[in-house]
Coordinates of C-alpha atoms in Angstrom, one line a residue:
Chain A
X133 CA 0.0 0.0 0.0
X134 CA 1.4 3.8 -0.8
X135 CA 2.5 5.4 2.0
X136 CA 0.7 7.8 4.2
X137 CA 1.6 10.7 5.3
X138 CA -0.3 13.7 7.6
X139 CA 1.3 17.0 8.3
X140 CA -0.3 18.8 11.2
X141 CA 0.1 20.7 14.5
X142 CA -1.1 19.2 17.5
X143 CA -3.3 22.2 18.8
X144 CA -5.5 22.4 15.1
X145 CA -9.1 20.6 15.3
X146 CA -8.4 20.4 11.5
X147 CA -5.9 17.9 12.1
X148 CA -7.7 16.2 15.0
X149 CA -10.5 15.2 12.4
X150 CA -8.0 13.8 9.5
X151 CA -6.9 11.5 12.8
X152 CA -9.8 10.4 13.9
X153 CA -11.1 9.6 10.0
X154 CA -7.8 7.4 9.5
X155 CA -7.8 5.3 12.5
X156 CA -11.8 5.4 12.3
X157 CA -10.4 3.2 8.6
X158 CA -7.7 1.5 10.2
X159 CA -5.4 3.5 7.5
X160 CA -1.7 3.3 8.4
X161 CA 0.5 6.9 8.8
X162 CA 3.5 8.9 9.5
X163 CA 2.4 12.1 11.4
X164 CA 4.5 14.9 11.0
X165 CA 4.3 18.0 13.7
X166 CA 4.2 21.1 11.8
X167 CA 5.0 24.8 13.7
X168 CA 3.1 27.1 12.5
X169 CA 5.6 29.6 13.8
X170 CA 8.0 27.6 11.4
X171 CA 7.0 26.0 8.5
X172 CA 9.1 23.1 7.2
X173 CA 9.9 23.0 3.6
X174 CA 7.3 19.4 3.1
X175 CA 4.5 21.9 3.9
X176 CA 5.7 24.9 1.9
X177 CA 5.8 22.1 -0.8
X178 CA 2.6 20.1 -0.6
X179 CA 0.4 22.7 0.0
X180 CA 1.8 25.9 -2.0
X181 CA -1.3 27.9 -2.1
X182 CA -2.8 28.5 1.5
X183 CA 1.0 26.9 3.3
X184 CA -1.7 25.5 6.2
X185 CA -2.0 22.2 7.7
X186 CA -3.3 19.5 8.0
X187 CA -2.0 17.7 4.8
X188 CA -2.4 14.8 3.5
X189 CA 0.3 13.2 1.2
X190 CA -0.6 10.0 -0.3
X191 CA 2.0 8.2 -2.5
X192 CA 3.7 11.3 -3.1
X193 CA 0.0 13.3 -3.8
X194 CA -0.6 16.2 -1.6
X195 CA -4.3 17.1 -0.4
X196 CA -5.1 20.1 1.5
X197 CA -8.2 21.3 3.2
X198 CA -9.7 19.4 6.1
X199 CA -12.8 19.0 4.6
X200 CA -11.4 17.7 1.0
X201 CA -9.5 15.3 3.1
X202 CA -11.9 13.8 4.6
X203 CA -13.7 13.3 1.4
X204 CA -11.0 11.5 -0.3
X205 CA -10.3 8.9 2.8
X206 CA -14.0 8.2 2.3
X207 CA -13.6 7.6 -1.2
X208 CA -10.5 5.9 -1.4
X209 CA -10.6 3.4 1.8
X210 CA -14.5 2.8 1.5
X211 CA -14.2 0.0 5.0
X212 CA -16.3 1.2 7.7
X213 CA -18.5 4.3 5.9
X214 CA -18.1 7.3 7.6
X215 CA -21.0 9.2 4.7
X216 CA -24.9 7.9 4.4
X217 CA -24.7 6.0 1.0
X218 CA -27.9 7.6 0.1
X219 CA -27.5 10.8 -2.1
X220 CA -30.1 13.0 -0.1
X221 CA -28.5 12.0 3.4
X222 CA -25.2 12.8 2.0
X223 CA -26.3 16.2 0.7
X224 CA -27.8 16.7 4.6
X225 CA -24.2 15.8 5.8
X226 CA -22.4 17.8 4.2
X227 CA -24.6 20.5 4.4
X228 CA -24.1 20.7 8.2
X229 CA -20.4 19.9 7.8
X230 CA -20.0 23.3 5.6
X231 CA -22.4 24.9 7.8
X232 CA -20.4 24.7 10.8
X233 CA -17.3 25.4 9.2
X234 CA -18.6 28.1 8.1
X235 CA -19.8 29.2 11.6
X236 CA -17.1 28.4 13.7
X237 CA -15.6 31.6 13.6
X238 CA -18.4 33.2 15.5
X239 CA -19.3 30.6 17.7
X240 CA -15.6 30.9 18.9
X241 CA -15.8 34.8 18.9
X242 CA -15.7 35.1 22.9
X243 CA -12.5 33.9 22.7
X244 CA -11.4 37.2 20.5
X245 CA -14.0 39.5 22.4
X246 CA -14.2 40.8 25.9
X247 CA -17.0 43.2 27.8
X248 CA -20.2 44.2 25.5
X249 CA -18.4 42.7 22.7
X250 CA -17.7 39.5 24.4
X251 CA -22.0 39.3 25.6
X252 CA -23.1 39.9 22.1
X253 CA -20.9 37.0 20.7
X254 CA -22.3 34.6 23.5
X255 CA -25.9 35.5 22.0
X256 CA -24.7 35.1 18.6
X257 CA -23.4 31.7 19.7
X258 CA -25.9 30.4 21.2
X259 CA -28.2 30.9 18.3
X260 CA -26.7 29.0 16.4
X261 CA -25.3 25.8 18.5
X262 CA -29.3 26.1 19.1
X263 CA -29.9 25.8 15.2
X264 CA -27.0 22.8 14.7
X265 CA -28.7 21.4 18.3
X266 CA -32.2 21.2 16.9
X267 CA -31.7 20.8 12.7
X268 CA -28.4 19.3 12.7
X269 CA -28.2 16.6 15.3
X270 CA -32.1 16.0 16.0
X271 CA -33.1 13.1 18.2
X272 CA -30.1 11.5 16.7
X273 CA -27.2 10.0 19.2
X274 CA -24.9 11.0 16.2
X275 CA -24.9 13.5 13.4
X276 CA -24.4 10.3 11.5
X277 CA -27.4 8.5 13.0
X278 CA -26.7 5.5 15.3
X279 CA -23.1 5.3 14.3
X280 CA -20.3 8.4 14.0
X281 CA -20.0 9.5 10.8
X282 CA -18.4 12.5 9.0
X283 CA -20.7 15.2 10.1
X284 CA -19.2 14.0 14.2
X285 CA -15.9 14.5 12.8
X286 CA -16.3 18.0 11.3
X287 CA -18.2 18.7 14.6
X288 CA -15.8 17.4 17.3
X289 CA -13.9 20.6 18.2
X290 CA -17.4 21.4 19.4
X291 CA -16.9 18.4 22.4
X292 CA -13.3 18.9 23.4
X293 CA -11.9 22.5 22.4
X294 CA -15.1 24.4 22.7
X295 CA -14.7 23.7 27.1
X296 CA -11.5 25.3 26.5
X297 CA -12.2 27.5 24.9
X298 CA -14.7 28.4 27.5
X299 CA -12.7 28.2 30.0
X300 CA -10.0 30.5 29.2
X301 CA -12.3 33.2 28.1
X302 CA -14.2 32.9 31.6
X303 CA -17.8 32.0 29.8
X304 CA -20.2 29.2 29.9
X305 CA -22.1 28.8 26.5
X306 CA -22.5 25.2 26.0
X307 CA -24.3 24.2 28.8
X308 CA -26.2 21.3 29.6
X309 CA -29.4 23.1 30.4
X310 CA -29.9 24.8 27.4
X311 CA -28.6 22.3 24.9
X312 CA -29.6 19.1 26.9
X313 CA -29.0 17.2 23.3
X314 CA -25.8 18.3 22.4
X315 CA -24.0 17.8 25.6
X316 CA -25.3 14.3 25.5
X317 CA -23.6 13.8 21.9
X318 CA -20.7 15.1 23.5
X319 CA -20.8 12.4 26.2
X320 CA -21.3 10.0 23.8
X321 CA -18.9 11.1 20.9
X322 CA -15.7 11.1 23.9
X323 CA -16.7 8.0 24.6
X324 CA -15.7 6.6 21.2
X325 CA -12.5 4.5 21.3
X326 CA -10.3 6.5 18.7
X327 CA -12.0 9.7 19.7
X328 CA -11.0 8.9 23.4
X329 CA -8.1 7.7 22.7
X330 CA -6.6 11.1 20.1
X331 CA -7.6 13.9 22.1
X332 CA -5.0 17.0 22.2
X333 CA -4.0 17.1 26.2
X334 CA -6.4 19.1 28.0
X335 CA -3.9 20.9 30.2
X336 CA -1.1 21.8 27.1
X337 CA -4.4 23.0 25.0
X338 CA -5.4 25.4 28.1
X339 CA -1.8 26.8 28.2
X340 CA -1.7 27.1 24.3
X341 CA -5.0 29.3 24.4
X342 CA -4.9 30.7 27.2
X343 CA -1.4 32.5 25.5
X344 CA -3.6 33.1 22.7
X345 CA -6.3 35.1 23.9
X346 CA -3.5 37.6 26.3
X347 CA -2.5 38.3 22.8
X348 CA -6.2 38.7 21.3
X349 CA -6.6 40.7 24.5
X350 CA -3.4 43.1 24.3
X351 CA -4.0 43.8 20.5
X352 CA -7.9 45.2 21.4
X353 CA -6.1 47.0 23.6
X354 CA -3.9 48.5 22.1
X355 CA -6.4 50.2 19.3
X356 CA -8.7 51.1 22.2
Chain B
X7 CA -27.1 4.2 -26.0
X8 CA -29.2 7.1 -25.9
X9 CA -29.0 9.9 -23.5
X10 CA -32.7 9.4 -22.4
X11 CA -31.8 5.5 -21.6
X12 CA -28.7 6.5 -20.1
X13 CA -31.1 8.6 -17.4
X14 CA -31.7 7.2 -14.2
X15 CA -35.4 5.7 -14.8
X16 CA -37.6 8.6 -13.3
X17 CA -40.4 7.5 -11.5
X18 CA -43.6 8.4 -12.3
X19 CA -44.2 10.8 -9.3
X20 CA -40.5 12.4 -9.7
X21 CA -41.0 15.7 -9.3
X22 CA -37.9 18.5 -9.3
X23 CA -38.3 21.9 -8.4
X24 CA -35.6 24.5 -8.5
X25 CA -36.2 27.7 -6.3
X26 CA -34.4 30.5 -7.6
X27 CA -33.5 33.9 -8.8
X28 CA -32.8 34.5 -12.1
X29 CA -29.5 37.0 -11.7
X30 CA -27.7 34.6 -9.3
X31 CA -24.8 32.7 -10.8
X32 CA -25.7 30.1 -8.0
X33 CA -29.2 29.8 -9.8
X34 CA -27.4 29.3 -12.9
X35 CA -25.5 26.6 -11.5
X36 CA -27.8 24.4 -10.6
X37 CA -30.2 24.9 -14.0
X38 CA -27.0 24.4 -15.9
X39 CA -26.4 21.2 -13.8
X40 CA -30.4 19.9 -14.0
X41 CA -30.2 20.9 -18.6
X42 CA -26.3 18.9 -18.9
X43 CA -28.2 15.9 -17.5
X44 CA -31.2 16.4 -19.8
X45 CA -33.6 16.5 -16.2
X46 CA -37.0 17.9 -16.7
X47 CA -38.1 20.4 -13.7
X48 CA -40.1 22.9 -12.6
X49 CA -38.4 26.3 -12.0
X50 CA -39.6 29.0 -9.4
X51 CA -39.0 32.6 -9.7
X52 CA -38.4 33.4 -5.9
X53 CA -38.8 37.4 -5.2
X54 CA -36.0 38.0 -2.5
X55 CA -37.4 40.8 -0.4
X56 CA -40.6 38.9 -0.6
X57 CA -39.7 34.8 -0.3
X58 CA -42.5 32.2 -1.0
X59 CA -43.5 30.3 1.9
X60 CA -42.4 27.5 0.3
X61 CA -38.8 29.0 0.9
X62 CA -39.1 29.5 4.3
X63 CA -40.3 26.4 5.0
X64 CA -37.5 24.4 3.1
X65 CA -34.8 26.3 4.1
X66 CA -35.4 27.6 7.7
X67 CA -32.0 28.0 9.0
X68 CA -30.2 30.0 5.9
X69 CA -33.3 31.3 3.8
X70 CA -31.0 31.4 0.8
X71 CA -31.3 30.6 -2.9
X72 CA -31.4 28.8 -4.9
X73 CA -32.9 25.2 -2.9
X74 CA -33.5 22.1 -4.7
X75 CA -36.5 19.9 -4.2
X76 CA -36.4 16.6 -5.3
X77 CA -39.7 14.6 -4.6
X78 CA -40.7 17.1 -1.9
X79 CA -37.1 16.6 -0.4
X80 CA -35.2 19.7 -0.4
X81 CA -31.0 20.4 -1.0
X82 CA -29.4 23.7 -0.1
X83 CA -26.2 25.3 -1.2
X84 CA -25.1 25.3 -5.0
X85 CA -22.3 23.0 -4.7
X86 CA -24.0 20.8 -2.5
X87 CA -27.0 20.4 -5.2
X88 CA -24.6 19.6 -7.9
X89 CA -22.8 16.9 -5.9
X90 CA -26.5 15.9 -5.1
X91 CA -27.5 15.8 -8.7
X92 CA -24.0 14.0 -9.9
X93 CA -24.8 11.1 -7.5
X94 CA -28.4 10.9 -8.1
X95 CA -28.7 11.1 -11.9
X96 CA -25.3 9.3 -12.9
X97 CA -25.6 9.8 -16.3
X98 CA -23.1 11.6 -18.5
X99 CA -21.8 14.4 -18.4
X100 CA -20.5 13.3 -14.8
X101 CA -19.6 16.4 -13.2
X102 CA -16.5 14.8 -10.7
X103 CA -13.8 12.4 -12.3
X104 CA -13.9 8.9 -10.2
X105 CA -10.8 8.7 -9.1
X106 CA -10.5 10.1 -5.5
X107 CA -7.6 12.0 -6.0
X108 CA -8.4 13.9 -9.0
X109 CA -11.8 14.5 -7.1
X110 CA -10.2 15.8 -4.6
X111 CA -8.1 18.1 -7.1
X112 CA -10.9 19.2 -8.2
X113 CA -12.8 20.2 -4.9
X114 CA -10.1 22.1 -3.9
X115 CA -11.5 25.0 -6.5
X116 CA -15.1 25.7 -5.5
X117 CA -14.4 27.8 -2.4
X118 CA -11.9 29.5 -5.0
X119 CA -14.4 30.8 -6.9
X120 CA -17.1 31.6 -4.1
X121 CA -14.9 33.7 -1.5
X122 CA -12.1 35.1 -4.0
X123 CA -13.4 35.1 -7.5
X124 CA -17.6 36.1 -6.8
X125 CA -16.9 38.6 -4.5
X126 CA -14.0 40.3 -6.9
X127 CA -16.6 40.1 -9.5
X128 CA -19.3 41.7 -7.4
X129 CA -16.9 44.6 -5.9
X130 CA -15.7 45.3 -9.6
X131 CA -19.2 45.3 -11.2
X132 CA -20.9 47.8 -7.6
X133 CA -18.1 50.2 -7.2
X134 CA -16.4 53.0 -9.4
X135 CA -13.8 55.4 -9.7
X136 CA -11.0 54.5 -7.3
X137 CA -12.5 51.5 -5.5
X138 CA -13.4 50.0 -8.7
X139 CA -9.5 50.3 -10.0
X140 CA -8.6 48.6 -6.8
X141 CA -11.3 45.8 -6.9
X142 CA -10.2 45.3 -10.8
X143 CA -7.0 44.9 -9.7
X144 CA -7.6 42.2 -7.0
X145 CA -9.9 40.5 -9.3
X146 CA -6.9 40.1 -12.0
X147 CA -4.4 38.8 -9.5
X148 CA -7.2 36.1 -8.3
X149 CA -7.8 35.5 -12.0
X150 CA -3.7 35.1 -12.4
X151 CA -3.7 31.8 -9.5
X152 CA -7.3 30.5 -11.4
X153 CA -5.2 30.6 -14.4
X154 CA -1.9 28.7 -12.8
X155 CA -4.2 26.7 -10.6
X156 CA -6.3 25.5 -13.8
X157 CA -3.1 24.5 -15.8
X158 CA -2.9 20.9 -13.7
X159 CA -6.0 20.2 -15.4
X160 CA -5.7 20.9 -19.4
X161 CA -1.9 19.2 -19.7
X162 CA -2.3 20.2 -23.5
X163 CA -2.0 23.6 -22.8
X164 CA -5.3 24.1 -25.2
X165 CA -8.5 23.5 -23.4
X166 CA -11.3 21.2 -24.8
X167 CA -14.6 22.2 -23.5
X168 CA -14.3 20.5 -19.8
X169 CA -11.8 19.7 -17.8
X170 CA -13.2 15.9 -18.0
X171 CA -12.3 16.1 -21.6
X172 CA -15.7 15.5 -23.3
X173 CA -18.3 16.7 -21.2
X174 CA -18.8 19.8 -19.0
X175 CA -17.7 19.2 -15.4
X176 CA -17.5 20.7 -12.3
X177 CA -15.6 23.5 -12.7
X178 CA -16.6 23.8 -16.0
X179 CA -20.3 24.7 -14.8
X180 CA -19.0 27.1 -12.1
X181 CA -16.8 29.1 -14.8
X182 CA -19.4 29.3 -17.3
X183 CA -22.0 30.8 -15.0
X184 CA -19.4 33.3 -13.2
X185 CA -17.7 34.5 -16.3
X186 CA -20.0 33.5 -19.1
X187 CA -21.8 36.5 -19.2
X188 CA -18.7 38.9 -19.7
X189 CA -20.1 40.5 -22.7
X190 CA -22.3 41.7 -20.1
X191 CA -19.7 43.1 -17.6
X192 CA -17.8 44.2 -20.3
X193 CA -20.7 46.5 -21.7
X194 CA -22.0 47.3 -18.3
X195 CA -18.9 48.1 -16.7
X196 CA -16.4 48.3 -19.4
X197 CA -13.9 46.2 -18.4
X198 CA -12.5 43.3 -19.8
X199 CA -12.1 40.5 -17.1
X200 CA -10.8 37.8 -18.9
X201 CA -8.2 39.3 -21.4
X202 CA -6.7 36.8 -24.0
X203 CA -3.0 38.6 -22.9
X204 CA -3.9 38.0 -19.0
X205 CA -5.6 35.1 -19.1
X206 CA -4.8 33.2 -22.0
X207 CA -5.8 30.1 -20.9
X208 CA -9.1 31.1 -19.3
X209 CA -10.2 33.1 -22.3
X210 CA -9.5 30.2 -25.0
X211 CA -11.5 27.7 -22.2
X212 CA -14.6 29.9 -22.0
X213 CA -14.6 30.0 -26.1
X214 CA -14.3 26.6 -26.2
X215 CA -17.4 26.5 -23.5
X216 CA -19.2 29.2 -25.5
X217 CA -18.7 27.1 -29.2
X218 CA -19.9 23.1 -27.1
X219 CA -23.1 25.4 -25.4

């Protein structure tokens, strides 16, 4: 079999997902730490346009782009289907796979806000882990239905970083009150053998952002 | 074999309706998508200050254009539709390759042309004077990486009409619909996006798409 290859930095959810897909497959592969402070020349080669990670280097080919990664270990080790074979459960999938890449930016907001800011990105938030809470998941133990499919994958930053997240901008968002059927998912999703078992430390991930968000912090300061 | 017993045997209750507005390239898309594949449906003129109820109720959460609805089943987002359509009617002109990596070559392009390449077009086309010279600028260095990003995909140099080869795909449909219409911008706003000198790939590949359409 070619050889597999993941470039990625330890911290990045976007990484975290291309692991969990691979060893969800039982795909063989060489992880390679990239700095983002640092870039190593592999990375500068694979993926010339955006120079981001994660990577994917199969048999020599690059692919780039979380989400295009994922596609293409579903496609080319078809073992243990991580996408609905019907066409119109697909669509849903990846509909809410886009949709909360698209909305991750604001539902991490608090962590670049603070004050008035900081309250208005909780509300924005919440409205929508309400709207991926009641559309997206459903009555569903999974966004893939009884088993975990892509649409976990894509959301999984959602039931590990997200507390930090939390925690190191002083907030509480996600609660178990107000989205009773989420925090159950994320129960469930942690509980999943490769899940469990490649989670970024929880202490080294608190450090990492907590560094980030003095920085965030200092910046609004200074144009204040 | 014919192209209507190459179709995916339509039911007799099949019923496609396609929600739209008839300005939006993502409109386009999808009707370009539903003609290439010879499906027959019903198209909806939606009025965007004043959407159908039909609109809310099929697409709650976003309340966008243009929504598919396939058997009273509805699919949102452009490039979601087309993947939906690809897989559902498997009939040529496929609009992905089947080889994963070349799929996934492919798929890196889409979010290309709806964050960089749309929005250049739309700042170019709604602003003038200064702005505009700025906007035209950005738009010609995004068309500059389309044009060394699309090489990978016509080896010859000389496009034929799709990157597939024989039949529009993909990209193909999401070029056409962007920049087909640049006679258009070109009277409207009197500039030439695609410029045979610039772009001298791009320009022969959206003749060659003009001359197969």
């Amino acid at each position: 079999m070619a050889e597999v290859k993941l470039l990625g930095f330890w911290a990045s959810p976007f990484s975290d997902r291309v692991i969990w897909a691979l060893k969800l497959k039982g795909v063989n592969y060489e992880y390679v730490e990239e700095d983002p402070h640092n870039k190593t020349q592999l990375l500068l080669q694979h993926n010339p346009v955006h120079k981001k990670v994660p990577v994917l280097i199969h048999g020599g080919k690059s692919i780039p782009e979380s989400s295009i990664i994922l596609e293409y270990i579903e496609e080319t080790w078809p073992q243990n289907p991580l996408l609905p074979q019907d066409a119109y459960q697909r669509a849903m999938a990846r509909f809410w796979i886009k949709f909360g890449e698209e909305k991750m930016a604001t539902i991490c907001a608090v962590f670049r806000t603070a004050g008035v800011e900081q309250e208005k990105a909780i509300q924005e938030a919440t409205k929508l882990l309400k709207i991926i809470e009641e559309q997206g998941l459903g009555d569903k133990m999974f966004f893939g239905g009884d088993g975990i499919g892509l649409g976990d994958i894509a959301f999984g930053w959602l039931a590990y970083l997200y507390e930090v997240v939390e925690k190191v901008s002083a907030v509480k968002v996600l609660d178990a009150d107000t989205f009773p059927q989420l925090h159950a998912w994320i129960q469930n999703l942690k509980e999943v053998p490769v899940v469990k078992e490649n989670l970024p430390d929880h202490q080294k991930l608190v450090g990492h952002l907590k560094r980030r968000r003095e920085t965030h912090l200092a910046l609004l300061n200074c144009h204040n | 074999m014919t192209r209507a017993s190459n179709l995916r045997r339509m039911e007799k209750e099949d019923q496609i309706n396609l929600h739209g507005m008839w300005g939006s390239t993502f409109t386009k898309r999808v009707e370009l998508a539903l003609k290439l594949k010879g499906i027959p449906y019903q198209y909806n003129e939606e009025d965007l200050s004043n959407k159908s109820q039909l609109v809310l109720k099929y697409n709650p959460v976003h309340k966008k254009l243009p929504i598919l609805v396939h058997n009273g089943k509805p699919i949102i987002e452009s490039l979601i539709i087309l993947e939906y359509i690809d897989e559902t009617w498997k009939n040529a002109p496929r609009f992905l390759p089947g080889d994963p990596y070349e799929r996934a070559k492919i798929r890196f392009w889409p979010s290309f042309f709806n964050q960089q390449l749309f929005e250049g077009v739309g700042r170019v086309v709604t602003t003038d004077g200064e702005a505009q010279e700025k906007a035209t600028n950005d738009l010609f260095e995004k068309l500059k990486v389309l044009e060394e990003g699309m090489k990978e995909f016509f080896p010859g140099g000389s496009p034929t009409p799709s990157i597939n080869g024989e039949n529009m795909g993909l990209l193909d449909i999401l070029m056409c619909t962007l920049f087909g219409p640049y006679k258009i911008h070109e009277e409207i706003v009197g500039i030439k996006m695609i410029h045979p000198e610039r772009n001298p790939l791009l320009s022969s590949w959206l003749m060659a798409q003009r001359s197969n359409l």
